[in-house]
CSV table of C-alpha atoms in Angstrom, one decimal:
chain,number,residue,atom,x,y,z
O,1010,MET,CA,-37.8,-13.9,-17.5
O,1011,ALA,CA,-35.2,-11.9,-15.6
O,1012,ASP,CA,-33.3,-14.5,-13.5
O,1013,ALA,CA,-29.6,-13.8,-14.2
O,1014,ALA,CA,-28.9,-13.0,-10.5
O,1015,LEU,CA,-30.5,-16.2,-9.2
O,1016,ARG,CA,-28.6,-18.3,-11.8
O,1017,LEU,CA,-25.4,-16.5,-11.0
O,1018,GLN,CA,-25.9,-17.0,-7.3
O,1019,GLY,CA,-26.6,-20.7,-7.7
O,1020,LEU,CA,-23.6,-21.3,-10.0
O,1021,LEU,CA,-21.2,-19.4,-7.8
O,1022,GLU,CA,-22.3,-21.2,-4.7
O,1023,GLN,CA,-22.0,-24.5,-6.5
O,1024,LEU,CA,-18.5,-23.6,-7.6
O,1025,LEU,CA,-17.4,-22.2,-4.2
O,1026,GLY,CA,-19.1,-24.8,-2.1
O,1027,THR,CA,-20.5,-22.2,0.3
O,1028,PRO,CA,-23.4,-19.8,0.4
O,1029,LEU,CA,-22.7,-16.3,-0.9
O,1030,PRO,CA,-22.7,-13.8,2.0
O,1031,VAL,CA,-23.7,-10.9,-0.2
O,1032,ARG,CA,-26.7,-10.1,-2.4
O,1033,ILE,CA,-26.4,-10.1,-6.2
O,1034,ARG,CA,-28.1,-7.7,-8.6
O,1035,ALA,CA,-27.6,-8.5,-12.3
O,1036,TRP,CA,-27.6,-6.6,-15.5
O,1037,ASP,CA,-31.2,-7.7,-16.2
O,1038,GLY,CA,-32.5,-6.1,-13.0
O,1039,SER,CA,-33.0,-9.4,-11.1
O,1040,GLN,CA,-31.8,-9.8,-7.5
O,1041,ALA,CA,-30.9,-12.8,-5.3
O,1042,GLY,CA,-29.2,-13.4,-2.0
O,1043,PRO,CA,-29.6,-12.6,1.7
O,1044,PRO,CA,-31.9,-9.6,2.3
O,1045,GLY,CA,-30.2,-6.6,3.9
O,1046,ALA,CA,-26.7,-7.7,2.9
O,1047,PRO,CA,-24.5,-5.5,0.8
O,1048,THR,CA,-25.2,-6.0,-2.9
O,1049,LEU,CA,-22.7,-7.0,-5.6
O,1050,PHE,CA,-24.0,-5.3,-8.8
O,1051,VAL,CA,-22.9,-7.3,-11.8
O,1052,ARG,CA,-23.5,-4.7,-14.5
O,1053,ASN,CA,-22.9,-6.9,-17.6
O,1054,ARG,CA,-21.9,-10.3,-18.9
O,1055,ARG,CA,-18.3,-9.1,-19.3
O,1056,ALA,CA,-17.9,-9.2,-15.5
O,1057,VAL,CA,-18.7,-13.0,-15.6
O,1058,ARG,CA,-16.2,-13.5,-18.3
O,1059,ARG,CA,-13.5,-11.6,-16.3
O,1060,LEU,CA,-14.1,-14.0,-13.4
O,1061,LEU,CA,-13.9,-17.0,-15.6
O,1062,TRP,CA,-10.6,-16.0,-17.2
O,1063,LYS,CA,-9.1,-14.8,-13.9
O,1064,PRO,CA,-11.0,-16.4,-11.0
O,1065,GLY,CA,-10.1,-14.9,-7.7
O,1066,GLU,CA,-8.8,-11.6,-6.7
O,1067,LEU,CA,-7.4,-10.3,-10.0
O,1068,GLY,CA,-10.6,-11.1,-11.9
O,1069,LEU,CA,-12.7,-9.3,-9.3
O,1070,ALA,CA,-10.3,-6.4,-9.4
O,1071,ARG,CA,-10.4,-6.1,-13.2
O,1072,ALA,CA,-14.2,-6.1,-13.1
O,1073,TRP,CA,-14.2,-3.5,-10.4
O,1074,VAL,CA,-11.7,-1.2,-12.1
O,1075,ALA,CA,-13.5,-1.4,-15.4
O,1076,GLY,CA,-16.8,-0.6,-13.9
O,1077,ASP,CA,-18.3,-4.0,-14.8
O,1078,LEU,CA,-18.8,-4.7,-11.1
O,1079,ASP,CA,-20.0,-2.4,-8.3
O,1080,ILE,CA,-20.9,-2.6,-4.6
O,1081,GLU,CA,-24.2,-1.2,-3.3
O,1082,GLY,CA,-24.3,-0.7,0.5
O,1083,ASP,CA,-21.4,-0.4,2.9
O,1084,LEU,CA,-18.1,-1.0,1.1
O,1085,TYR,CA,-16.2,-2.1,4.2
O,1086,THR,CA,-18.9,-4.7,5.1
O,1087,ALA,CA,-19.0,-6.1,1.6
O,1088,LEU,CA,-15.2,-6.4,1.4
O,1089,ASP,CA,-15.1,-8.0,4.8
O,1090,LEU,CA,-17.7,-10.6,3.8
O,1091,LEU,CA,-16.0,-11.3,0.5
O,1092,SER,CA,-12.5,-11.7,1.9
O,1093,GLY,CA,-13.2,-15.2,3.2
O,1094,LEU,CA,-14.2,-16.2,-0.4
O,1095,VAL,CA,-11.3,-14.6,-2.2
O,1096,TRP,CA,-8.3,-13.5,-0.2
O,1097,GLU,CA,-8.3,-16.4,2.3
O,1098,ARG,CA,-9.1,-19.3,0.0
O,1099,GLY,CA,-6.2,-19.3,-2.4
O,1100,GLU,CA,-6.2,-17.5,-5.6
O,1101,ASP,CA,-6.7,-17.7,-9.3
O,1102,ALA,CA,-6.2,-20.9,-11.4
O,1103,ARG,CA,-4.7,-22.9,-8.4
O,1104,GLY,CA,-8.0,-22.7,-6.5
O,1105,LEU,CA,-10.1,-23.2,-9.7
O,1106,LEU,CA,-8.2,-26.3,-10.9
O,1107,GLU,CA,-8.6,-27.9,-7.5
O,1108,ALA,CA,-12.4,-27.1,-7.5
O,1109,LEU,CA,-12.8,-28.6,-11.1
O,1110,ARG,CA,-12.0,-32.0,-9.8
O,1111,ASP,CA,-15.6,-32.0,-8.6
O,1112,PRO,CA,-18.1,-32.8,-11.4
O,1113,GLU,CA,-20.6,-30.3,-9.9
O,1114,ALA,CA,-18.0,-27.6,-10.0
O,1115,ARG,CA,-17.3,-28.4,-13.6
O,1116,ALA,CA,-21.0,-28.1,-14.3
O,1117,ALA,CA,-21.1,-24.8,-12.6
O,1118,VAL,CA,-18.3,-23.4,-14.7
O,1119,ARG,CA,-20.1,-24.6,-17.9
O,1120,GLY,CA,-23.1,-22.7,-16.6
O,1121,LEU,CA,-21.1,-19.6,-16.0
O,1122,VAL,CA,-19.7,-19.8,-19.5
O,1123,ARG,CA,-23.2,-20.0,-21.0
O,1124,LEU,CA,-24.3,-17.1,-18.8
O,1125,GLY,CA,-21.3,-14.9,-19.6
O,1126,GLY,CA,-21.8,-15.1,-23.4
O,1127,LEU,CA,-19.0,-15.3,-25.9
O,1128,PRO,CA,-16.0,-16.9,-24.0
O,1129,LEU,CA,-13.4,-14.5,-25.2
O,1130,PRO,CA,-11.1,-12.9,-22.6
O,1131,PRO,CA,-11.8,-9.2,-22.0
O,1132,ALA,CA,-8.8,-7.0,-22.3
O,1133,PRO,CA,-7.5,-5.8,-18.9
O,1134,PRO,CA,-8.3,-2.3,-17.9
O,1135,PRO,CA,-5.7,0.3,-19.0
O,1136,GLU,CA,-4.9,1.1,-15.4
O,1137,GLU,CA,-3.2,-2.4,-15.1
O,1138,VAL,CA,0.6,-2.3,-15.1
O,1139,ARG,CA,2.2,-3.6,-18.3
O,1140,ARG,CA,4.8,-6.1,-17.3
O,1141,TYR,CA,8.4,-6.0,-18.6
O,1142,ARG,CA,10.9,-8.8,-18.6
O,1143,GLY,CA,14.0,-8.5,-16.6
O,1144,HIS,CA,15.2,-8.3,-13.0
O,1145,LEU,CA,13.2,-6.6,-10.3
O,1146,HIS,CA,14.3,-3.6,-8.3
O,1147,THR,CA,17.0,-2.3,-10.6
O,1148,LYS,CA,17.2,1.5,-10.6
O,1149,ARG,CA,15.3,1.6,-13.9
O,1150,THR,CA,12.5,-0.7,-12.8
O,1151,ASP,CA,12.2,1.0,-9.5
O,1152,ARG,CA,11.8,4.4,-11.2
O,1153,ARG,CA,9.1,2.9,-13.4
O,1154,ALA,CA,7.2,1.4,-10.5
O,1155,ILE,CA,7.5,4.6,-8.4
O,1156,SER,CA,6.2,6.7,-11.4
O,1157,HIS,CA,3.2,4.4,-11.8
O,1158,HIS,CA,2.2,4.9,-8.2
O,1159,TYR,CA,3.2,8.5,-7.4
O,1160,ASP,CA,2.9,10.3,-10.7
O,1161,VAL,CA,-0.8,10.1,-10.7
O,1162,GLY,CA,-1.1,13.9,-10.2
O,1163,ASN,CA,-0.4,16.0,-7.2
O,1164,ASP,CA,-4.0,17.4,-7.3
O,1165,PHE,CA,-5.3,13.9,-6.9
O,1166,TYR,CA,-3.1,13.3,-3.8
O,1167,GLU,CA,-4.3,16.6,-2.3
O,1168,ILE,CA,-7.8,15.3,-2.4
O,1169,VAL,CA,-6.9,12.0,-0.7
O,1170,LEU,CA,-4.2,13.1,1.8
O,1171,GLY,CA,-5.6,16.5,2.7
O,1172,PRO,CA,-3.4,19.5,3.6
O,1173,SER,CA,-0.7,17.5,5.4
O,1174,MET,CA,0.3,15.7,2.2
O,1175,VAL,CA,1.7,12.8,4.2
O,1176,TYR,CA,1.3,9.4,2.6
O,1177,SER,CA,2.0,7.1,5.5
O,1178,CYS,CA,0.3,6.0,8.7
O,1179,ALA,CA,-0.6,8.8,11.0
O,1180,TYR,CA,-0.2,8.7,14.8
O,1181,TRP,CA,-3.6,9.2,16.4
O,1182,PRO,CA,-3.9,10.7,19.9
O,1183,SER,CA,-7.6,9.7,19.8
O,1184,GLN,CA,-10.0,8.4,17.2
O,1185,ASP,CA,-11.8,11.7,17.0
O,1186,SER,CA,-8.6,13.7,16.2
O,1187,THR,CA,-8.2,15.3,12.8
O,1188,LEU,CA,-6.1,13.6,10.1
O,1189,GLU,CA,-3.8,16.7,10.0
O,1190,ALA,CA,-3.2,16.7,13.8
O,1191,ALA,CA,-2.4,12.9,13.7
O,1192,GLN,CA,0.0,13.4,10.8
O,1193,HIS,CA,1.7,16.2,12.6
O,1194,ASP,CA,2.1,14.0,15.7
O,1195,LYS,CA,3.6,11.2,13.5
O,1196,LEU,CA,6.2,13.5,12.0
O,1197,ASP,CA,7.1,14.9,15.4
O,1198,LEU,CA,7.3,11.4,16.9
O,1199,ILE,CA,9.9,10.5,14.3
O,1200,CYS,CA,11.9,13.6,15.0
O,1201,ARG,CA,11.9,12.9,18.7
O,1202,LYS,CA,12.9,9.3,18.2
O,1203,LEU,CA,15.8,10.5,16.1
O,1204,ASP,CA,16.7,13.0,18.8
O,1205,LEU,CA,17.2,15.8,16.2
O,1206,LYS,CA,19.2,18.9,17.2
O,1207,PRO,CA,19.7,22.2,15.5
O,1208,GLY,CA,22.5,22.1,12.9
O,1209,GLN,CA,22.4,18.4,12.4
O,1210,GLY,CA,22.0,16.8,9.0
O,1211,LEU,CA,19.0,14.5,8.2
O,1212,LEU,CA,18.6,12.3,5.2
O,1213,ASP,CA,14.9,11.6,4.4
O,1214,VAL,CA,14.7,8.6,2.1
O,1215,GLY,CA,11.6,8.6,0.0
O,1216,CYS,CA,10.7,12.1,1.0
O,1217,GLY,CA,7.3,12.3,-0.8
O,1218,TRP,CA,5.9,15.7,-1.0
O,1219,GLY,CA,8.4,17.1,1.5
O,1220,SER,CA,6.3,17.1,4.7
O,1221,MET,CA,8.8,15.2,6.9
O,1222,ALA,CA,11.8,17.3,5.7
O,1223,MET,CA,9.9,20.6,6.2
O,1224,HIS,CA,8.7,19.7,9.7
O,1225,ALA,CA,12.2,18.6,10.8
O,1226,ALA,CA,13.8,21.8,9.4
O,1227,ARG,CA,11.1,24.1,10.8
O,1228,ALA,CA,10.6,22.6,14.2
O,1229,TYR,CA,14.1,21.2,15.0
O,1230,GLY,CA,16.5,23.4,13.0
O,1231,VAL,CA,18.1,20.6,11.1
O,1232,ARG,CA,19.5,20.6,7.5
O,1233,VAL,CA,17.6,18.1,5.4
O,1234,VAL,CA,18.3,16.3,2.1
O,1235,GLY,CA,15.1,14.6,0.8
O,1236,VAL,CA,15.3,12.1,-2.0
O,1237,THR,CA,12.5,10.7,-4.2
O,1238,LEU,CA,12.3,9.0,-7.6
O,1239,SER,CA,9.1,10.8,-8.5
O,1240,GLN,CA,9.5,13.9,-10.6
O,1241,GLU,CA,6.0,15.2,-9.7
O,1242,GLN,CA,6.7,14.8,-6.0
O,1243,ALA,CA,10.0,16.6,-6.2
O,1244,ALA,CA,8.5,19.5,-8.1
O,1245,TYR,CA,5.7,19.8,-5.5
O,1246,ALA,CA,8.0,19.5,-2.6
O,1247,ARG,CA,10.4,22.1,-3.9
O,1248,LYS,CA,7.6,24.6,-4.3
O,1249,ARG,CA,6.4,24.0,-0.8
O,1250,VAL,CA,9.9,24.4,0.6
O,1251,ALA,CA,10.3,27.7,-1.3
O,1252,ASP,CA,6.9,29.0,-0.1
O,1253,GLU,CA,7.8,28.2,3.5
O,1254,GLY,CA,11.2,30.0,3.2
O,1255,LEU,CA,13.1,26.8,3.9
O,1256,THR,CA,15.4,26.6,0.9
O,1257,ASP,CA,18.5,27.2,3.0
O,1258,LYS,CA,17.6,24.2,5.2
O,1259,VAL,CA,15.9,21.7,2.8
O,1260,GLU,CA,17.2,20.2,-0.5
O,1261,ILE,CA,14.9,18.0,-2.5
O,1262,ARG,CA,16.5,15.7,-5.0
O,1263,VAL,CA,15.3,13.3,-7.7
O,1264,GLN,CA,17.7,10.6,-6.7
O,1265,ASP,CA,17.9,6.9,-6.0
O,1266,TYR,CA,19.0,6.3,-2.4
O,1267,ARG,CA,21.7,4.0,-3.7
O,1268,ASP,CA,23.3,7.0,-5.4
O,1269,VAL,CA,23.5,9.3,-2.4
O,1270,ASP,CA,27.2,9.8,-1.8
O,1271,ASP,CA,27.5,13.0,0.4
O,1272,GLY,CA,27.1,11.5,3.8
O,1273,PRO,CA,27.5,10.7,6.5
O,1274,TYR,CA,24.4,12.1,8.1
O,1275,ASP,CA,23.5,12.5,11.7
O,1276,ALA,CA,20.2,10.8,11.3
O,1277,ILE,CA,18.1,9.1,8.6
O,1278,SER,CA,14.4,8.8,8.2
O,1279,SER,CA,12.8,6.2,5.9
O,1280,VAL,CA,9.0,6.5,6.1
O,1281,GLY,CA,6.9,4.2,3.9
O,1282,MET,CA,9.7,3.7,1.4
O,1283,ALA,CA,11.2,0.3,2.3
O,1284,GLU,CA,8.1,-1.6,1.0
O,1285,HIS,CA,9.4,-0.7,-2.5
O,1286,VAL,CA,12.9,-2.2,-1.9
O,1287,GLY,CA,12.2,-5.9,-2.4
O,1288,ALA,CA,13.3,-8.8,-0.3
O,1289,GLU,CA,16.3,-9.6,-2.5
O,1290,ARG,CA,17.6,-6.0,-2.2
O,1291,TYR,CA,16.8,-5.4,1.5
O,1292,LEU,CA,20.2,-6.1,2.9
O,1293,GLU,CA,21.7,-3.8,0.3
O,1294,TYR,CA,19.2,-1.1,1.4
O,1295,ALA,CA,20.2,-1.6,5.0
O,1296,ASP,CA,23.9,-1.6,4.1
O,1297,VAL,CA,23.6,1.7,2.2
O,1298,LEU,CA,21.8,3.4,5.1
O,1299,HIS,CA,24.4,2.2,7.5
O,1300,ARG,CA,27.1,3.6,5.4
O,1301,LEU,CA,25.4,6.9,5.1
O,1302,LEU,CA,25.0,7.3,8.8
O,1303,LYS,CA,27.6,8.7,11.3
O,1304,PRO,CA,28.7,6.5,14.2
O,1305,GLY,CA,26.2,7.1,16.9
O,1306,GLY,CA,23.6,8.3,14.4
O,1307,ARG,CA,20.0,7.0,14.4
O,1308,LEU,CA,17.8,5.5,11.7
O,1309,LEU,CA,14.0,5.5,11.9
O,1310,ASN,CA,12.6,2.9,9.5
O,1311,HIS,CA,8.8,3.1,9.3
O,1312,GLN,CA,7.5,0.2,7.3
O,1313,ILE,CA,4.4,-2.0,6.6
O,1314,GLY,CA,5.0,-5.7,7.5
O,1315,ARG,CA,3.0,-8.8,6.8
O,1316,ARG,CA,2.4,-11.8,9.0
O,1317,PRO,CA,5.1,-14.6,8.7
O,1318,GLN,CA,4.2,-17.8,7.0
O,1319,ARG,CA,5.2,-21.3,8.2
O,1320,ASP,CA,6.7,-21.8,4.7
O,1321,GLU,CA,8.1,-18.4,3.6
O,1322,SER,CA,8.7,-19.8,0.1
O,1323,SER,CA,4.9,-19.9,-0.5
O,1324,TYR,CA,4.6,-16.2,-0.1
O,1325,ARG,CA,3.0,-14.5,-3.1
O,1326,VAL,CA,2.6,-10.8,-3.7
O,1327,ASP,CA,-1.0,-9.5,-3.6
O,1328,GLU,CA,-2.1,-9.6,-7.2
O,1329,PHE,CA,-4.4,-6.6,-7.2
O,1330,ILE,CA,-1.9,-4.3,-5.4
O,1331,ASP,CA,1.0,-5.6,-7.6
O,1332,SER,CA,-1.0,-5.0,-10.8
O,1333,TYR,CA,-2.7,-1.7,-10.0
O,1334,VAL,CA,-1.1,0.0,-7.0
O,1335,PHE,CA,2.4,-0.8,-6.0
O,1336,PRO,CA,4.2,-2.7,-8.9
O,1337,ASP,CA,7.0,-4.9,-7.6
O,1338,GLY,CA,6.2,-3.9,-4.0
O,1339,GLU,CA,7.0,-6.6,-1.4
O,1340,LEU,CA,6.1,-6.9,2.3
O,1341,GLN,CA,8.2,-8.9,4.8
O,1342,PRO,CA,7.6,-9.8,8.5
O,1343,ILE,CA,9.0,-7.5,11.1
O,1344,GLY,CA,11.4,-10.2,12.3
O,1345,ILE,CA,13.1,-10.3,8.9
O,1346,THR,CA,13.3,-6.5,8.8
O,1347,VAL,CA,15.0,-6.4,12.2
O,1348,SER,CA,17.4,-9.2,11.3
O,1349,GLN,CA,18.4,-7.5,8.0
O,1350,LEU,CA,19.1,-4.2,9.8
O,1351,GLU,CA,21.2,-6.0,12.4
O,1352,ARG,CA,23.1,-7.9,9.7
O,1353,ALA,CA,24.0,-4.6,8.2
O,1354,GLY,CA,25.6,-3.5,11.5
O,1355,PHE,CA,22.7,-1.6,13.1
O,1356,GLU,CA,21.7,-2.0,16.8
O,1357,VAL,CA,17.9,-2.2,16.9
O,1358,ARG,CA,16.8,-0.3,20.0
O,1359,ASP,CA,13.1,0.0,19.7
O,1360,VAL,CA,10.2,-1.5,17.6
O,1361,GLU,CA,6.8,0.1,17.9
O,1362,SER,CA,3.7,-1.4,16.2
O,1363,ILE,CA,1.2,1.2,15.2
O,1364,ARG,CA,-1.1,-1.1,13.3
O,1365,GLU,CA,-4.4,0.2,14.5
O,1366,HIS,CA,-3.4,3.7,13.6
O,1367,TYR,CA,-3.2,2.8,9.9
O,1368,GLY,CA,-6.8,1.6,9.9
O,1369,LEU,CA,-7.9,5.0,11.1
O,1370,THR,CA,-5.7,6.7,8.6
O,1371,LEU,CA,-6.9,4.8,5.6
O,1372,ARG,CA,-10.6,5.3,6.6
O,1373,ARG,CA,-10.0,9.1,6.6
O,1374,TRP,CA,-8.3,8.9,3.2
O,1375,VAL,CA,-11.3,6.9,1.9
O,1376,ALA,CA,-13.6,9.5,3.3
O,1377,ASN,CA,-11.6,12.3,1.6
O,1378,LEU,CA,-11.7,10.5,-1.7
O,1379,GLU,CA,-15.4,9.9,-1.5
O,1380,ALA,CA,-16.0,13.5,-0.6
O,1381,GLY,CA,-14.0,14.7,-3.6
O,1382,TRP,CA,-15.1,11.9,-5.9
O,1383,ASP,CA,-16.2,13.9,-8.9
O,1384,ARG,CA,-13.1,16.0,-9.0
O,1385,ALA,CA,-10.9,12.9,-8.5
O,1386,VAL,CA,-12.6,11.2,-11.5
O,1387,LYS,CA,-12.1,14.3,-13.6
O,1388,LEU,CA,-8.4,14.4,-12.7
O,1389,THR,CA,-7.5,10.7,-13.1
O,1390,GLY,CA,-10.4,9.0,-14.8
O,1391,PRO,CA,-13.0,6.6,-13.2
O,1392,GLY,CA,-10.7,3.6,-13.4
O,1393,ARG,CA,-7.9,5.1,-11.4
O,1394,ALA,CA,-10.2,6.5,-8.8
O,1395,ARG,CA,-11.8,3.1,-8.4
O,1396,VAL,CA,-8.4,1.5,-8.0
O,1397,TRP,CA,-7.7,3.8,-5.1
O,1398,LEU,CA,-11.0,3.4,-3.4
O,1399,LEU,CA,-10.8,-0.4,-3.4
O,1400,TYR,CA,-7.1,-0.4,-2.4
O,1401,MET,CA,-7.5,1.9,0.6
O,1402,ALA,CA,-10.8,0.3,1.9
O,1403,ALA,CA,-9.4,-3.2,1.6
O,1404,CYS,CA,-6.1,-2.2,3.3
O,1405,ALA,CA,-8.0,-0.5,6.1
O,1406,LEU,CA,-9.7,-3.8,6.8
O,1407,ALA,CA,-6.4,-5.7,6.5
O,1408,PHE,CA,-4.8,-3.6,9.2
O,1409,GLU,CA,-7.9,-3.8,11.4
O,1410,ARG,CA,-8.1,-7.6,11.1
O,1411,ASN,CA,-4.3,-8.0,11.9
O,1412,ARG,CA,-3.5,-9.4,8.4
O,1413,ILE,CA,-0.8,-6.8,8.0
O,1414,GLY,CA,0.8,-4.3,10.4
O,1415,VAL,CA,3.1,-1.3,10.4
O,1416,ASN,CA,6.1,-0.7,12.6
O,1417,GLN,CA,8.6,2.0,13.5
O,1418,VAL,CA,12.0,0.5,14.0
O,1419,LEU,CA,14.6,2.8,15.7
O,1420,ALA,CA,18.2,1.6,15.1
O,1421,VAL,CA,21.6,3.1,15.9
O,1422,ARG,CA,24.9,2.8,14.2
O,1423,THR,CA,26.5,2.1,17.6
O,1424,PRO,CA,30.2,2.8,17.6
O,1425,GLU,CA,32.9,0.4,18.8
O,1426,SER,CA,32.8,2.0,22.3
O,1427,GLY,CA,29.3,0.6,22.7
O,1428,ASP,CA,27.9,4.1,23.6
O,1429,SER,CA,24.5,4.1,21.8
O,1430,GLY,CA,23.6,7.6,23.0
O,1431,MET,CA,20.2,6.2,24.1
O,1432,PRO,CA,18.6,7.0,27.4
O,1433,LEU,CA,18.2,4.2,29.9
O,1434,ARG,CA,14.4,4.5,29.6
O,1435,SER,CA,13.4,5.6,26.1
O,1436,ARG,CA,9.6,5.1,26.5
O,1437,THR,CA,6.8,6.0,28.7
O,1438,TRP,CA,4.1,3.4,28.7
O,1439,GLY,CA,0.5,4.3,29.3
């Protein structure tokens, strides 16, 4: 009798203490759960063993990346329904150990062990980051982390990002705008906030594939130095710069921002890079940028931020993203970011939240990946493509539900005279 889905549903609901909001389809063809709901397809017993050995987010992620688990139906709806069971309950062994104080939960775990077969731990998927001992955010470990995330292949990023090749939140004039137009508007917004003028020098920290540097040089006549730790990004950016005839205005370096020593610059842009810096290094990051900026110069820091916690010491990095997407990446609340910039000597003049814009951006990236799925799998393998699909869809929901945000912070290295160079009214509110 094919009843694995019904047994799995009952055991999971017994363990979690709540009805499952999704339907389950098991490897034996059986199904159980609420009709019409998205379906969690448990392809094999190995998926059960992964959840037993790593209950919570990381176990689900490993099963997903390995192809042991799939979702049938709307991916966003399924992730939204599952978020209350996984991301908002507490993770991994901490939650399981608490649950195992209940005799019924212990019985459920024994049932899952019998259902999963031989209780040996499956090896993590090869896409999972191999951890090294040592301090975080040294120049060496940062190079390794950046390589893991960005050296996936420029062809793959072309599929996801589209012609703009901008890997940060776009700025949408309306929801029905094109991704390319919204990314153009974001780059131009940054240039206008920095008040760029012809002949000025701009340092673009974490320059990616060169889009910000090229836009600033082409549209505003500035000289740009872009730095990245990714060899693949740098090669791609240099070719784009040459093809556009901008080699006299744009220089792309493979260089750690801490090693830049040819300032000061008139302006600095840091777009989607500070998330890699780490909390312990953030003041150093702010100090370096302050030193590299001329008195009166402006910094535009575009950065994802998380919600503050009552006890900040309890903050834990998201396991899936840390293991598969952004190794060693850390998010901090916007208040801490502003404080650290001011401690370094900056005067923060404007903070603009563009949280809703990132949900729109990520949904377009997901649509691009789904449209180019077969080619993406051919380029990177099915596991890597599945990592990116899950990561971007889950992040889209996180921004839409206000679990995380993204902010543009405009700061000035205000001179001793107090003349910030800012207009009396820098914004027009709609």
